[in-house]
XYZ file of C-alpha atoms in Angstrom:
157
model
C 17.295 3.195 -60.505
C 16.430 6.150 -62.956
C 18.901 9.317 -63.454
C 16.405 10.774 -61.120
C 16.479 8.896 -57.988
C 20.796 8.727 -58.208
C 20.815 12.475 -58.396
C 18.462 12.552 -55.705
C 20.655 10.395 -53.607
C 24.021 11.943 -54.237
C 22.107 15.312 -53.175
C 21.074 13.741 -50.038
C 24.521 12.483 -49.035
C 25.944 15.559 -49.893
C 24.331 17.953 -47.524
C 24.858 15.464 -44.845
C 28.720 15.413 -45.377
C 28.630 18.798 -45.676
C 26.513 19.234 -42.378
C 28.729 16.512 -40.768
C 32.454 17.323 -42.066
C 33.075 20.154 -39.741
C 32.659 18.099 -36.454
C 34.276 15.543 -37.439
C 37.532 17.934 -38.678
C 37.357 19.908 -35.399
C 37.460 16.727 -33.571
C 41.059 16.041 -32.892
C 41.324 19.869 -31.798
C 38.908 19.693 -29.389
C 40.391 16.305 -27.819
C 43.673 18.335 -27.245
C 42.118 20.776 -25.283
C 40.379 18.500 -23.046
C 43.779 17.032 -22.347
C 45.347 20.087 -22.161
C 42.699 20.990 -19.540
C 43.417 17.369 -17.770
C 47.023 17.683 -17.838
C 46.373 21.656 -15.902
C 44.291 19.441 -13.495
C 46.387 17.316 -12.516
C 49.359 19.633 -12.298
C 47.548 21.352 -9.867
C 46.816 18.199 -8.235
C 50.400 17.291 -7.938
C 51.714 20.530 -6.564
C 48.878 20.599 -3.497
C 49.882 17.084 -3.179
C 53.881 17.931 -3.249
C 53.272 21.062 -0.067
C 50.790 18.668 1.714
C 54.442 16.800 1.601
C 56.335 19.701 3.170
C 57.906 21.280 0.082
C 56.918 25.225 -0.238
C 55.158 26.067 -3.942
C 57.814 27.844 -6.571
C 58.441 31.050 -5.461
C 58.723 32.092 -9.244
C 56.703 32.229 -12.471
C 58.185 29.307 -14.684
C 57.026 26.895 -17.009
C 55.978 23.574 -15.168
C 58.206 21.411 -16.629
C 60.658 23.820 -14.668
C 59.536 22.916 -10.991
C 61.619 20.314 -9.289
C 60.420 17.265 -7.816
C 56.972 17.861 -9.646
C 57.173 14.537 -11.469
C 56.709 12.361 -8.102
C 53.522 14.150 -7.274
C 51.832 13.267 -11.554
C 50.425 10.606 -12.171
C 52.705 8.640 -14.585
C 55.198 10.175 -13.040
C 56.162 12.027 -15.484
C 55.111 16.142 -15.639
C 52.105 16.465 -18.469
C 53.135 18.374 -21.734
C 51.294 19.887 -24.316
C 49.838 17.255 -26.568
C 51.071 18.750 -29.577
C 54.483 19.116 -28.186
C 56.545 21.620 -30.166
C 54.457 23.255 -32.118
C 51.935 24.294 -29.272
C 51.616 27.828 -28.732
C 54.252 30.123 -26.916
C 53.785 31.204 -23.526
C 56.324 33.432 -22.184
C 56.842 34.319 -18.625
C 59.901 36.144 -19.505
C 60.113 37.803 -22.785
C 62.427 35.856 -24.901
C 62.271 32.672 -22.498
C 59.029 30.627 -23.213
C 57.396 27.651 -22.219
C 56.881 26.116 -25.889
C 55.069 22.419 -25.183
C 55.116 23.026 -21.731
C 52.615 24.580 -19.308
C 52.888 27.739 -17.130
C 52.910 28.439 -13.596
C 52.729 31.790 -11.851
C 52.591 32.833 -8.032
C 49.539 34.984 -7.839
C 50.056 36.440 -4.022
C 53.322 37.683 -2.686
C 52.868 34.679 0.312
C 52.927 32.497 -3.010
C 50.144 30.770 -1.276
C 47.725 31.147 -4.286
C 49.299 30.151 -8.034
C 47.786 30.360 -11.290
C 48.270 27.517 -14.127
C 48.226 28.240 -17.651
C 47.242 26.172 -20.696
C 47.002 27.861 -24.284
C 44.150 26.053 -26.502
C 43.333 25.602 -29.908
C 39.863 26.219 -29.840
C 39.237 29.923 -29.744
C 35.622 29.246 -27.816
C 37.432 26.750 -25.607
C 38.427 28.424 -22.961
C 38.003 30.177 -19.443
C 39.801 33.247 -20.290
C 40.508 35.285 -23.306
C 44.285 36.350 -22.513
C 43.974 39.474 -20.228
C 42.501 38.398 -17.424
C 45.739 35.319 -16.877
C 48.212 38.562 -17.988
C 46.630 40.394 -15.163
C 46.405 37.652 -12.031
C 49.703 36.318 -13.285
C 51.710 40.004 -13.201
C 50.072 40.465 -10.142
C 53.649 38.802 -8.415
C 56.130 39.664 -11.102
C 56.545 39.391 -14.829
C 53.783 37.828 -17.433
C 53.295 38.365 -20.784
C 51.180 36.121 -22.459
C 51.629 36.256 -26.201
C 49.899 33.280 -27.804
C 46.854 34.340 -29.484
C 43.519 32.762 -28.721
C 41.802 31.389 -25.242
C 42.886 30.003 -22.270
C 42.654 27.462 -19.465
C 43.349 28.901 -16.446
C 42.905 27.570 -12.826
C 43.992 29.788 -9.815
C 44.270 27.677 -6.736
């Protein structure tokens, strides 16, 4: 090979690492949020599965790890945290009390019928809902403030 052709190559497998590297970093993020939007899934799952059983949906907002009996209903049986545990964002449904690692429920009609659940992502373009809208059906039946920065999950059953 001449000086040439090497340069030539190197350039070549440059610009596709450069084109390349950012999926592949953002990859990891991404597969958090699609558990993250699993894990609100299934919570949901197990709470219409736990008042098909006869017991009444929380009456409060809380974090999920909070309800009672919620762990029989999940599959596993164990209630789904945040995959990054910890250091997941805070969301607060009282202010000082938050739901670090956890996930957030809140009744969203005084009959407590309907119920939002609330997942904070990573991805800023990931989500459903850009913060106001959840603060809005989630004070709807008492006290929300939503203070992690970036997008949502939210399902409202």
């Amino acid at each position: 090979f001449t000086l040439i052709e090497l340069l030539i190559v190197i350039t070549i497998i440059g610009i596709l690492a450069a084109a390349l590297l950012p999926n592949i970093l953002a990859a990891p993020t991404r597969a958090r949020d699609a558990a993250r939007q699993a894990d609100v899934n299934s919570i949901v799952s197990g709470i219409e599965a736990m008042n098909a059983d006869g017991t009444s949906y929380p009456a409060a907002a809380t974090c999920v790890s909070g309800i009672a009996g919620l762990e029989t209903y999940v599959g596993g049986g164990v209630i789904p945290s945040d995959p990054q545990g910890a250091s997941a964002g805070t969301l607060e449904y009282v202010a000082g009390d938050d739901c670090t690692g956890s996930y957030y429920y809140c009744p969203v009609s005084a009959a407590n019928q309907n119920y939002a659940i609330v997942a904070l992502l990573e991805d800023a373009a990931g989500g459903n809902d850009d913060g106001s809208a959840a603060a809005t059906v989630c004070g709807a039946n008492g006290s929300a403030d939503l203070t992690g920065s970036g997008q949502y999950h939210v399902v409202v059953q």
